[in-house]
CSV table of C-alpha atoms in Angstrom, one decimal:
chain,number,residue,atom,x,y,z
A,1,MET,CA,-74.2,-41.4,-5.8
A,2,LYS,CA,-73.4,-38.2,-8.6
A,3,LYS,CA,-70.1,-37.2,-8.7
A,4,ALA,CA,-70.2,-33.4,-8.6
A,5,PRO,CA,-69.1,-31.8,-12.0
A,6,SER,CA,-65.2,-31.8,-12.6
A,7,VAL,CA,-63.8,-28.5,-13.4
A,8,LYS,CA,-61.8,-27.0,-15.6
A,9,THR,CA,-60.0,-25.0,-14.9
A,10,THR,CA,-56.9,-23.0,-17.9
A,11,GLU,CA,-54.6,-20.0,-17.7
A,12,ALA,CA,-57.8,-18.0,-18.1
A,13,THR,CA,-59.5,-18.8,-15.3
A,14,ILE,CA,-56.4,-19.0,-12.6
A,15,PRO,CA,-53.9,-15.4,-14.1
A,16,LEU,CA,-50.2,-16.2,-12.9
A,17,ASN,CA,-49.0,-13.3,-11.7
A,18,GLU,CA,-45.1,-14.1,-12.2
A,19,VAL,CA,-42.8,-12.6,-10.0
A,20,VAL,CA,-39.0,-11.5,-10.3
A,21,ILE,CA,-36.4,-11.5,-8.2
A,22,SER,CA,-33.3,-9.6,-9.1
A,23,LEU,CA,-30.2,-9.9,-6.7
A,24,TYR,CA,-29.4,-6.4,-7.5
A,25,GLN,CA,-30.3,-3.6,-5.3
A,26,SER,CA,-30.3,-0.4,-6.5
A,27,GLU,CA,-29.9,2.5,-4.1
A,28,ASP,CA,-30.7,6.1,-4.9
A,29,LYS,CA,-27.4,8.3,-4.9
A,30,ILE,CA,-26.3,10.0,-1.9
A,31,TYR,CA,-26.4,14.1,-2.1
A,32,PRO,CA,-23.5,14.3,1.4
A,33,ARG,CA,-24.0,18.0,2.4
A,34,SER,CA,-21.2,19.9,3.0
A,35,VAL,CA,-19.1,20.5,6.9
A,36,SER,CA,-16.7,21.3,9.3
A,37,GLY,CA,-15.6,21.3,12.6
A,38,PHE,CA,-13.5,19.3,13.3
A,39,PHE,CA,-13.1,16.1,11.6
A,40,THR,CA,-13.4,17.6,9.0
A,41,GLN,CA,-10.1,20.2,9.0
A,42,TRP,CA,-8.2,17.2,10.5
A,43,ARG,CA,-9.8,14.8,7.7
A,44,TRP,CA,-8.2,17.9,4.8
A,45,VAL,CA,-5.1,17.9,7.3
A,46,MET,CA,-4.5,14.7,6.5
A,47,ILE,CA,-5.5,14.9,3.0
A,48,TRP,CA,-3.7,17.3,2.4
A,49,LEU,CA,0.0,15.5,3.5
A,50,THR,CA,-1.1,12.4,1.8
A,51,GLN,CA,-2.1,14.0,-1.2
A,52,LEU,CA,1.4,16.3,-0.8
A,53,PHE,CA,3.6,12.5,-0.4
A,54,PHE,CA,1.7,11.1,-3.7
A,55,TYR,CA,2.2,13.8,-6.6
A,56,GLY,CA,5.1,15.1,-4.2
A,57,VAL,CA,7.6,13.0,-3.7
A,58,PRO,CA,8.3,10.8,-7.7
A,59,TRP,CA,9.8,15.0,-8.5
A,60,LEU,CA,12.2,14.9,-6.0
A,61,GLU,CA,15.8,14.0,-6.9
A,62,TRP,CA,18.8,11.6,-5.1
A,63,GLY,CA,20.9,12.6,-6.4
A,64,ASN,CA,21.4,12.1,-10.4
A,65,ARG,CA,18.5,9.7,-10.2
A,66,GLN,CA,14.8,9.9,-8.5
A,67,ALA,CA,14.8,9.4,-4.6
A,68,LEU,CA,11.7,6.9,-5.0
A,69,LEU,CA,12.0,4.2,-7.8
A,70,PHE,CA,10.1,1.2,-8.3
A,71,ASP,CA,12.2,-0.7,-11.3
A,72,LEU,CA,10.5,-3.5,-12.3
A,73,GLU,CA,12.5,-3.6,-15.7
A,74,ALA,CA,15.9,-3.2,-13.7
A,75,LYS,CA,14.9,-5.6,-10.4
A,76,ARG,CA,15.8,-2.4,-8.4
A,77,PHE,CA,14.2,-0.2,-5.9
A,78,TYR,CA,15.7,3.6,-4.7
A,79,ILE,CA,14.3,4.2,-1.4
A,80,PHE,CA,16.1,7.1,-0.8
A,81,LYS,CA,19.6,6.4,-0.5
A,82,LEU,CA,18.6,3.0,-0.4
A,83,VAL,CA,18.9,0.6,-2.7
A,84,LEU,CA,17.2,-2.2,-2.8
A,85,TYR,CA,17.0,-5.5,-5.0
A,86,PRO,CA,15.1,-8.6,-5.5
A,87,GLN,CA,16.4,-10.7,-2.7
A,88,ASP,CA,15.8,-7.8,-0.5
A,89,LEU,CA,11.8,-9.8,-0.6
A,90,ILE,CA,11.9,-10.5,3.6
A,91,TYR,CA,11.9,-6.3,3.6
A,92,LEU,CA,9.0,-6.2,2.0
A,93,THR,CA,7.3,-8.6,3.8
A,94,ALA,CA,8.4,-6.8,6.6
A,95,ILE,CA,6.7,-3.6,6.0
A,96,LEU,CA,3.5,-6.4,5.2
A,97,ILE,CA,3.2,-7.2,8.5
A,98,ILE,CA,3.9,-4.1,10.1
A,99,SER,CA,1.3,-2.1,8.0
A,100,ALA,CA,-0.9,-4.9,9.1
A,101,LEU,CA,-0.3,-4.5,13.0
A,102,SER,CA,-1.0,-1.2,13.0
A,103,LEU,CA,-4.1,-0.8,11.2
A,104,PHE,CA,-5.2,-3.8,14.3
A,105,LEU,CA,-3.9,-1.9,16.1
A,106,PHE,CA,-5.3,1.5,15.8
A,107,THR,CA,-8.6,0.2,14.7
A,108,ALA,CA,-8.2,-1.0,18.2
A,109,ILE,CA,-7.8,2.4,19.5
A,110,ALA,CA,-10.3,4.2,17.4
A,111,GLY,CA,-11.9,2.1,14.8
A,112,ARG,CA,-12.0,3.5,11.4
A,113,LEU,CA,-9.5,5.9,11.4
A,114,TRP,CA,-7.7,4.9,7.9
A,115,CYS,CA,-10.9,4.4,6.4
A,116,GLY,CA,-11.6,8.3,7.8
A,117,TYR,CA,-8.6,9.8,7.1
A,118,ALA,CA,-6.3,8.3,5.0
A,119,CYS,CA,-8.0,5.8,2.8
A,120,PRO,CA,-7.9,6.5,-0.7
A,121,GLN,CA,-11.1,5.5,-2.0
A,122,THR,CA,-11.9,8.3,1.3
A,123,VAL,CA,-9.4,10.5,0.1
A,124,TYR,CA,-9.9,10.3,-3.5
A,125,THR,CA,-14.0,11.0,-3.0
A,126,GLU,CA,-13.8,14.1,-1.0
A,127,ILE,CA,-11.3,15.2,-4.1
A,128,PHE,CA,-14.4,14.5,-6.5
A,129,LEU,CA,-16.6,16.0,-3.9
A,130,TRP,CA,-14.7,19.4,-3.5
A,131,ILE,CA,-14.7,19.3,-7.0
A,132,GLU,CA,-18.4,18.9,-7.9
A,133,LYS,CA,-19.2,21.4,-4.9
A,134,LYS,CA,-17.9,24.2,-7.2
A,135,ILE,CA,-18.5,23.6,-10.3
A,136,GLU,CA,-23.1,22.9,-10.1
A,137,GLY,CA,-22.9,23.6,-5.5
A,138,ASP,CA,-23.3,22.4,-3.2
A,139,ARG,CA,-26.0,19.3,-2.0
A,140,ALA,CA,-29.3,21.9,-2.9
A,141,ALA,CA,-28.2,22.3,-5.8
A,142,ARG,CA,-27.0,19.3,-6.7
A,143,MET,CA,-30.7,17.4,-6.0
A,144,LYS,CA,-32.0,19.8,-8.5
A,145,LEU,CA,-29.5,20.4,-11.1
A,146,ASP,CA,-30.0,16.8,-11.8
A,147,ALA,CA,-34.0,16.5,-11.8
A,148,ALA,CA,-34.3,19.4,-13.7
A,149,GLY,CA,-34.2,18.4,-18.5
A,150,MET,CA,-31.3,18.1,-20.3
A,151,SER,CA,-29.9,21.6,-20.8
A,152,SER,CA,-27.1,24.1,-22.0
A,153,LYS,CA,-27.1,24.2,-18.3
A,154,LYS,CA,-27.0,21.9,-16.9
A,155,LEU,CA,-24.7,20.1,-20.0
A,156,SER,CA,-22.3,22.2,-19.2
A,157,ARG,CA,-21.6,22.2,-15.9
A,158,LYS,CA,-21.4,18.4,-16.3
A,159,VAL,CA,-19.1,18.4,-18.9
A,160,ALA,CA,-17.4,20.9,-17.2
A,161,LYS,CA,-17.1,18.4,-14.5
A,162,HIS,CA,-16.4,15.6,-15.8
A,163,PHE,CA,-13.8,17.1,-17.6
A,164,ALA,CA,-12.2,18.4,-14.0
A,165,TRP,CA,-12.6,14.5,-13.1
A,166,ILE,CA,-10.5,13.3,-16.2
A,167,ALA,CA,-7.8,14.9,-16.3
A,168,PHE,CA,-7.6,14.3,-12.9
A,169,ALA,CA,-7.9,11.5,-13.0
A,170,LEU,CA,-5.4,11.1,-15.7
A,171,TRP,CA,-3.2,12.9,-13.6
A,172,THR,CA,-3.6,10.7,-10.6
A,173,GLY,CA,-3.0,7.2,-13.2
A,174,PHE,CA,0.2,9.7,-14.7
A,175,THR,CA,1.6,9.7,-11.1
A,176,PHE,CA,1.1,6.4,-10.2
A,177,VAL,CA,2.9,5.4,-13.2
A,178,GLY,CA,6.4,7.9,-12.1
A,179,TYR,CA,6.5,5.4,-9.1
A,180,PHE,CA,7.7,3.0,-11.6
A,181,THR,CA,8.8,4.7,-14.1
A,182,PRO,CA,11.3,7.9,-14.5
A,183,ILE,CA,8.3,10.7,-14.1
A,184,ARG,CA,11.2,13.0,-15.6
A,185,GLU,CA,10.3,10.5,-18.6
A,186,LEU,CA,7.4,9.8,-18.5
A,187,ALA,CA,6.8,13.5,-18.4
A,188,HIS,CA,8.8,14.0,-21.9
A,189,SER,CA,7.3,10.8,-23.7
A,190,VAL,CA,3.9,12.9,-23.0
A,191,VAL,CA,4.4,15.7,-23.9
A,192,ASN,CA,5.8,13.9,-27.3
A,193,VAL,CA,3.5,11.8,-28.0
A,194,SER,CA,5.7,9.0,-27.0
A,195,LEU,CA,4.4,7.1,-24.7
A,196,GLY,CA,4.5,3.2,-24.7
A,197,PRO,CA,1.5,0.5,-24.4
A,198,TRP,CA,2.8,-0.3,-21.4
A,199,GLU,CA,3.1,3.6,-19.6
A,200,THR,CA,-0.6,3.9,-21.5
A,201,PHE,CA,-2.5,0.7,-20.7
A,202,TRP,CA,-1.2,1.6,-17.1
A,203,VAL,CA,-1.8,5.7,-16.9
A,204,CYS,CA,-6.0,5.0,-18.3
A,205,PHE,CA,-5.8,2.0,-16.1
A,206,TYR,CA,-5.2,3.9,-12.6
A,207,GLY,CA,-6.9,6.6,-13.6
A,208,PHE,CA,-10.3,4.7,-14.9
A,209,ALA,CA,-9.9,3.5,-11.9
A,210,THR,CA,-10.2,6.6,-9.4
A,211,TYR,CA,-12.6,8.6,-11.5
A,212,GLY,CA,-14.4,5.6,-11.6
A,213,ASN,CA,-13.9,5.0,-8.5
A,214,ALA,CA,-14.2,9.0,-6.8
A,215,GLY,CA,-16.6,9.6,-9.1
A,216,PHE,CA,-19.3,6.6,-9.6
A,217,MET,CA,-19.3,3.9,-7.2
A,218,ARG,CA,-17.6,6.8,-4.0
A,219,GLU,CA,-19.9,4.6,-1.2
A,220,GLN,CA,-20.4,1.5,-2.9
A,221,VAL,CA,-16.4,0.5,-2.9
A,222,CYS,CA,-17.0,1.3,1.6
A,223,LYS,CA,-20.4,-0.7,0.9
A,224,TYR,CA,-19.7,-3.9,-0.9
A,225,MET,CA,-15.9,-3.9,-2.4
A,226,CYS,CA,-13.7,-2.6,0.8
A,227,PRO,CA,-13.3,-6.4,3.2
A,228,TYR,CA,-12.3,-4.4,6.3
A,229,ALA,CA,-16.2,-3.9,6.7
A,230,ARG,CA,-17.6,-7.2,7.5
A,231,PHE,CA,-14.3,-8.0,10.2
A,232,GLN,CA,-13.4,-4.8,11.1
A,233,SER,CA,-15.3,-6.1,14.0
A,234,ALA,CA,-13.5,-9.1,15.3
A,235,MET,CA,-10.8,-6.0,16.3
A,236,PHE,CA,-13.6,-3.9,18.1
A,237,ASP,CA,-14.3,-4.1,21.7
A,238,ASP,CA,-16.3,-2.0,24.1
A,239,ASP,CA,-13.0,0.1,25.0
A,240,THR,CA,-13.0,0.6,21.4
A,241,LEU,CA,-13.3,4.0,20.5
A,242,ILE,CA,-16.0,4.3,17.9
A,243,VAL,CA,-18.5,7.3,16.4
A,244,THR,CA,-21.7,7.0,18.8
A,245,TYR,CA,-24.7,8.3,19.5
A,246,ASP,CA,-26.1,9.3,22.5
A,247,GLU,CA,-30.2,7.3,22.9
A,248,ALA,CA,-29.9,8.2,26.7
A,249,ARG,CA,-29.3,11.7,26.1
A,250,GLY,CA,-31.5,12.5,22.0
A,251,GLU,CA,-34.5,10.4,22.8
A,252,PRO,CA,-37.3,10.6,22.5
A,253,ARG,CA,-36.6,12.7,19.3
A,254,GLY,CA,-38.8,15.8,17.8
A,255,GLY,CA,-38.6,19.1,16.4
A,256,ARG,CA,-38.9,21.9,18.4
A,257,SER,CA,-38.1,25.8,18.3
A,258,ARG,CA,-35.0,27.9,19.1
A,259,LYS,CA,-36.2,28.7,22.1
A,260,ALA,CA,-37.5,25.7,24.1
A,261,GLU,CA,-35.5,24.1,27.3
A,262,VAL,CA,-33.9,21.4,26.2
A,263,ASN,CA,-37.0,19.2,27.9
A,264,THR,CA,-39.5,20.4,26.3
A,265,LYS,CA,-42.5,18.2,25.9
A,266,ALA,CA,-40.4,15.5,27.6
A,267,LEU,CA,-38.0,15.3,24.5
A,268,GLY,CA,-34.4,14.9,24.4
A,269,SER,CA,-31.4,16.7,22.6
A,270,CYS,CA,-32.5,16.2,19.6
A,271,ILE,CA,-34.3,17.3,17.5
A,272,ASP,CA,-34.5,14.7,14.9
A,273,CYS,CA,-32.8,17.8,11.8
A,274,SER,CA,-31.2,14.2,9.6
A,275,LEU,CA,-28.9,16.7,9.0
A,276,CYS,CA,-26.2,14.1,10.5
A,277,VAL,CA,-28.1,12.3,6.9
A,278,GLN,CA,-27.4,13.9,5.2
A,279,VAL,CA,-23.2,15.1,5.5
A,280,CYS,CA,-23.2,11.0,6.2
A,281,PRO,CA,-20.7,9.6,2.8
A,282,THR,CA,-22.8,6.8,2.9
A,283,GLY,CA,-25.5,7.4,3.0
A,284,ILE,CA,-26.5,5.9,7.3
A,285,ASP,CA,-27.6,7.4,10.4
A,286,ILE,CA,-25.9,7.2,13.3
A,287,ARG,CA,-29.0,7.1,15.4
A,288,ASP,CA,-29.7,3.4,14.4
A,289,GLY,CA,-26.2,2.6,16.7
A,290,LEU,CA,-23.0,1.2,15.1
A,291,GLN,CA,-23.0,0.3,11.4
A,292,TYR,CA,-20.6,-1.7,9.2
A,293,GLU,CA,-21.0,0.8,6.8
A,294,CYS,CA,-19.8,3.2,8.7
A,295,ILE,CA,-16.2,4.7,7.9
A,296,GLY,CA,-15.6,6.6,11.2
A,297,CYS,CA,-15.3,10.1,9.6
A,298,GLY,CA,-16.5,12.2,12.9
A,299,ALA,CA,-18.4,13.9,9.7
A,300,CYS,CA,-21.9,13.6,12.0
A,301,ALA,CA,-20.8,14.8,15.1
A,302,ASP,CA,-19.4,18.0,13.3
A,303,VAL,CA,-22.6,19.1,11.5
A,304,CYS,CA,-24.2,17.5,15.2
A,305,ASP,CA,-22.2,20.0,17.3
A,306,THR,CA,-23.3,23.2,15.4
A,307,VAL,CA,-26.5,22.5,15.2
A,308,MET,CA,-26.3,22.2,19.7
A,309,ASP,CA,-24.5,25.8,19.4
A,310,LYS,CA,-27.5,26.5,17.3
A,311,MET,CA,-30.2,25.6,19.5
A,312,GLY,CA,-27.3,26.3,23.0
A,313,TYR,CA,-26.7,22.7,23.4
A,314,GLU,CA,-24.5,20.5,25.2
A,315,ARG,CA,-21.9,19.0,22.4
A,316,GLY,CA,-21.2,15.8,22.0
A,317,LEU,CA,-25.0,14.3,21.4
A,318,VAL,CA,-22.9,12.7,18.8
A,319,LYS,CA,-19.4,11.9,19.5
A,320,TYR,CA,-16.3,9.2,20.1
A,321,SER,CA,-16.8,7.2,22.4
A,322,THR,CA,-16.5,4.5,23.9
A,323,GLN,CA,-19.3,1.3,24.8
A,324,ASN,CA,-18.6,1.0,28.0
A,325,ALA,CA,-17.8,4.6,28.6
A,326,LEU,CA,-21.6,5.4,27.7
A,327,THR,CA,-23.3,2.3,29.8
A,328,ASN,CA,-21.5,3.7,33.3
A,329,ASN,CA,-21.6,7.5,31.7
A,330,TRP,CA,-17.5,7.4,32.3
A,331,SER,CA,-16.0,10.7,31.8
A,332,HIS,CA,-13.6,12.0,29.4
A,333,GLN,CA,-10.3,10.7,32.3
A,334,GLN,CA,-11.5,7.4,32.6
A,335,MET,CA,-12.9,6.8,29.5
A,336,PHE,CA,-9.1,7.2,27.7
A,337,LYS,CA,-7.5,4.9,31.1
A,338,ARG,CA,-8.9,1.8,29.5
A,339,ILE,CA,-6.7,2.1,25.9
A,340,LEU,CA,-4.1,1.0,27.4
A,341,ARG,CA,-5.8,-2.5,28.6
A,342,PRO,CA,-4.2,-6.0,27.1
A,343,ARG,CA,-5.0,-5.5,23.8
A,344,VAL,CA,-3.0,-2.5,22.5
A,345,LEU,CA,-0.5,-3.4,25.1
A,346,ILE,CA,0.6,-6.8,23.2
A,347,TYR,CA,-0.1,-4.7,19.6
A,348,SER,CA,2.4,-1.8,19.8
A,349,ALA,CA,4.5,-3.7,21.6
A,350,VAL,CA,4.6,-6.6,19.1
A,351,LEU,CA,4.9,-3.7,16.3
A,352,LEU,CA,7.7,-1.8,17.7
A,353,LEU,CA,9.7,-4.8,17.6
A,354,LEU,CA,9.5,-5.4,15.0
A,355,ILE,CA,10.0,-1.8,14.0
A,356,THR,CA,13.3,-2.0,15.6
A,357,GLY,CA,13.7,-4.9,14.0
A,358,LEU,CA,13.4,-3.2,10.2
A,359,LEU,CA,15.4,-0.6,10.9
A,360,ALA,CA,17.8,-2.3,13.0
A,361,SER,CA,18.7,-5.1,9.5
A,362,LEU,CA,18.4,-2.0,7.1
A,363,TRP,CA,21.5,-0.2,9.4
A,364,PHE,CA,23.3,-2.9,9.2
A,365,ARG,CA,22.7,-4.3,5.6
A,366,THR,CA,26.3,-5.0,3.9
A,367,PRO,CA,26.5,-2.7,0.9
A,368,PHE,CA,27.3,-5.6,-1.8
A,369,ARG,CA,25.5,-8.6,-1.8
A,370,VAL,CA,27.2,-12.5,-3.6
A,371,ASP,CA,24.9,-15.7,-4.7
A,372,VAL,CA,28.2,-18.6,-5.1
A,373,MET,CA,26.0,-21.6,-7.5
A,374,ARG,CA,28.3,-25.0,-7.8
A,375,ASP,CA,29.3,-26.4,-11.5
A,376,ASN,CA,27.3,-29.3,-10.6
A,377,ALA,CA,28.3,-30.4,-14.9
A,378,VAL,CA,31.6,-30.6,-13.0
A,379,VAL,CA,31.6,-32.6,-9.9
A,380,GLY,CA,35.5,-32.3,-9.3
A,381,ARG,CA,38.3,-32.4,-12.0
A,382,LEU,CA,41.5,-33.1,-13.3
A,383,SER,CA,42.8,-30.2,-15.4
A,384,ASP,CA,45.3,-29.7,-18.3
A,385,ASP,CA,47.9,-28.8,-15.2
A,386,GLY,CA,47.3,-32.2,-13.6
A,387,MET,CA,45.4,-30.3,-10.1
A,388,LEU,CA,42.1,-31.1,-8.6
A,389,GLU,CA,39.4,-28.6,-9.6
A,390,ASN,CA,35.7,-27.7,-8.5
A,391,VAL,CA,33.7,-24.1,-10.8
A,392,TYR,CA,31.6,-22.2,-9.8
A,393,ARG,CA,29.8,-19.6,-10.1
A,394,MET,CA,29.5,-16.4,-8.3
A,395,GLN,CA,27.6,-12.9,-8.7
A,396,ILE,CA,28.4,-10.3,-7.0
A,397,MET,CA,26.1,-7.8,-6.1
A,398,ASN,CA,26.9,-3.6,-5.3
A,399,GLY,CA,23.6,-2.1,-3.9
A,400,THR,CA,25.8,1.5,-3.4
A,401,GLU,CA,25.6,3.7,-6.9
A,402,GLU,CA,29.4,3.9,-6.6
A,403,THR,CA,31.9,2.2,-8.3
A,404,GLN,CA,33.3,-0.5,-6.1
A,405,HIS,CA,36.7,-2.7,-6.7
A,406,TYR,CA,36.1,-6.5,-4.3
A,407,ARG,CA,38.2,-9.0,-3.1
A,408,ILE,CA,37.4,-12.9,-3.8
A,409,ASN,CA,39.8,-14.9,-1.1
A,410,VAL,CA,38.2,-19.0,0.6
A,411,THR,CA,38.6,-20.2,3.4
A,412,GLY,CA,38.3,-23.8,5.3
A,413,LEU,CA,40.7,-26.0,2.8
A,414,LYS,CA,44.7,-25.6,2.5
A,415,GLY,CA,46.4,-25.1,-0.2
A,416,LEU,CA,43.7,-24.2,-2.6
A,417,GLU,CA,44.1,-21.2,-5.2
A,418,ILE,CA,41.5,-19.6,-7.3
A,419,ASP,CA,42.1,-19.1,-10.6
A,420,ALA,CA,38.4,-15.9,-11.5
A,421,LYS,CA,37.1,-15.1,-14.6
A,422,ASP,CA,34.9,-12.5,-14.9
A,423,THR,CA,31.7,-14.4,-17.5
A,424,LYS,CA,30.8,-10.6,-19.0
A,425,GLU,CA,27.6,-12.4,-18.8
A,426,THR,CA,24.2,-10.1,-19.8
A,427,GLN,CA,21.1,-10.4,-18.3
A,428,GLY,CA,19.6,-13.3,-21.2
A,429,ASP,CA,22.9,-15.5,-20.8
A,430,LYS,CA,21.3,-17.0,-18.2
A,431,ASN,CA,20.7,-19.8,-19.9
A,432,LYS,CA,23.8,-20.9,-20.5
A,433,SER,CA,25.2,-23.8,-19.1
A,434,ILE,CA,28.2,-23.4,-16.4
A,435,SER,CA,30.5,-25.4,-17.5
A,436,LYS,CA,31.1,-23.9,-20.8
A,437,GLU,CA,31.1,-20.0,-19.7
A,438,SER,CA,33.6,-21.4,-17.3
A,439,GLU,CA,35.8,-22.4,-20.6
A,440,SER,CA,34.4,-20.0,-22.7
A,441,ALA,CA,35.2,-16.7,-20.8
A,442,GLU,CA,38.5,-14.4,-20.7
A,443,ASN,CA,40.2,-13.4,-17.5
A,444,THR,CA,39.0,-9.8,-17.1
A,445,LYS,CA,41.2,-6.9,-17.2
A,446,GLN,CA,39.1,-5.4,-14.7
A,447,ALA,CA,40.3,-8.2,-12.2
A,448,ASN,CA,44.4,-8.7,-10.4
A,449,GLU,CA,45.4,-11.9,-10.7
A,450,ASN,CA,47.0,-11.5,-8.0
A,451,ASP,CA,45.0,-10.8,-5.4
A,452,HIS,CA,41.3,-11.6,-7.4
A,453,THR,CA,39.9,-8.4,-7.4
A,454,PHE,CA,36.8,-7.0,-9.8
A,455,ILE,CA,34.9,-3.7,-10.2
A,456,VAL,CA,31.4,-3.8,-10.4
A,457,LYS,CA,29.9,-0.4,-11.0
A,458,PRO,CA,27.3,1.8,-9.5
A,459,THR,CA,24.0,-1.1,-8.4
A,460,GLU,CA,25.2,-3.7,-11.2
A,461,SER,CA,25.7,-6.8,-10.6
A,462,ARG,CA,29.3,-9.0,-12.0
A,463,TRP,CA,29.2,-13.2,-12.7
A,464,VAL,CA,32.5,-14.8,-12.0
A,465,ILE,CA,33.4,-17.8,-12.9
A,466,VAL,CA,35.5,-19.4,-10.2
A,467,ALA,CA,38.0,-22.3,-10.2
A,468,LEU,CA,39.5,-23.9,-6.8
A,469,LYS,CA,42.5,-26.1,-7.6
A,470,MET,CA,44.5,-27.8,-5.0
A,471,PRO,CA,47.6,-30.9,-5.9
A,472,ASP,CA,45.6,-34.7,-6.7
A,473,GLY,CA,45.6,-36.7,-3.2
A,474,ALA,CA,45.9,-33.0,-0.9
A,475,ALA,CA,43.1,-34.4,0.9
A,476,GLU,CA,40.4,-36.6,0.8
A,477,SER,CA,38.1,-38.1,-0.8
A,478,GLY,CA,34.1,-36.4,-0.6
A,479,SER,CA,33.3,-33.0,0.0
A,480,HIS,CA,35.3,-30.6,2.8
A,481,LYS,CA,33.9,-27.4,4.0
A,482,ILE,CA,35.1,-24.1,2.2
A,483,GLN,CA,34.5,-20.4,3.0
A,484,PHE,CA,34.2,-17.5,0.2
A,485,VAL,CA,35.1,-15.2,1.6
A,486,ILE,CA,34.4,-11.2,-0.5
A,487,GLU,CA,35.8,-7.7,1.4
A,488,ALA,CA,34.1,-4.6,-0.1
A,489,ILE,CA,37.9,-2.3,-0.4
A,490,GLU,CA,36.3,0.6,0.3
A,491,SER,CA,34.5,-0.1,2.9
A,492,LYS,CA,36.5,-3.1,3.8
A,493,GLU,CA,32.7,-4.7,4.3
A,494,ILE,CA,32.7,-8.3,4.1
A,495,VAL,CA,29.9,-11.0,3.1
A,496,THR,CA,31.0,-14.9,3.6
A,497,GLU,CA,28.9,-17.7,1.4
A,498,LYS,CA,29.0,-21.9,2.9
A,499,SER,CA,30.1,-23.5,-0.1
A,500,VAL,CA,31.4,-27.6,0.1
A,501,PHE,CA,34.7,-28.5,-2.7
A,502,LEU,CA,34.5,-32.5,-3.7
A,503,VAL,CA,37.6,-35.2,-4.0
A,504,PRO,CA,35.9,-37.9,-6.1
A,505,ARG,CA,37.5,-41.2,-5.4
């Protein structure tokens, strides 16, 4: 039996088809069409409100300082009348929790309200689009300009647009830094070209981020970088208000004359004009159903209402509605009754409780703080005068913007005598041992030796070495609980700090 002749295969006889798979999917540039309407007006109202606050508040003054200033170098946060310290971190935690719950509440009620109307990415994208429209024209003009070859007209408009974008972005970065450095001093440094390296870095960094996100990335930030788009569905239910397309009324879609009736040729109300896609800032088609890219801005609802008006049809083909309302054909009254459902009520109750607690805590907050630390290097000792002595280090922080007098007393153990001394410590002296400071510190000239009163300047802190003495043998050996009582003489407010007095065996 003869074997079949072998066939040699080479690269020439069997071509290799190489396939390159890219993990990055490039997308066409989106040219949002200008639109006007109810939701667009509200979006611009929110843009004005948020930006007037952002750009205006740093220039407000409260007394002789900036009204809202987060002074990281001095570790003080000025919020109008309120002065907070790093020790008040609990208030920041409460604000973050309230913000998160507010987001959950608004999302449960009406979807991505934050994204569509107040998110900085949405706000600055709208502003940059407005600048682009003023310089390059509306959607059709921008598309034509980008498709055309390079010319003096195109170059001049592109340069003007980017110059305006960069100027606005740098002003935004300057304002952002003005929340952490007094903005008037910052402006003076900019005018005199004496801006520090860190201020320069953050102005440019925040400005570049604004320029890149709002000028170029735009919808890419919402679609790929923002985590909220990924987990928003977990907070939605069938009674959440979202931008929806009434498929039962709109389908089958198709073009027709303005004079045609709505049911002509058995067509629905949608004339398939694609304007809802053209005005969408993320480039989606709302007629395909709810998508995670939808930011709930309502631009498609505004433009669709305009088309319905021109066609003589009823408005609301694209609208804010709920899944239950569309399925059951509910009226507005029936739909809004479902807003006060258990989830919303629970969110509202918890949110109200937290806000009330935060405001009450700030209202009853003592305008000064005291920290007491024992000198562990001196575990009870006999002083030169034969008295048993314990040494403590006390920090008095004046949270007001006026000079205050504080009186120090101690309770809890009979026979205790106070010997308080001012350490005159600065922020750079923290590495010194407490025992050495207690031995070398001089009596402060501002202290009254009889009642141990100390003066603390506005929004400053003072370290005081407090030596407690009692006759040897006047108390049993061991640890005895005591309390330091610090009284603000002007406001009559009192802060009590617990500690212990050690009697050695």
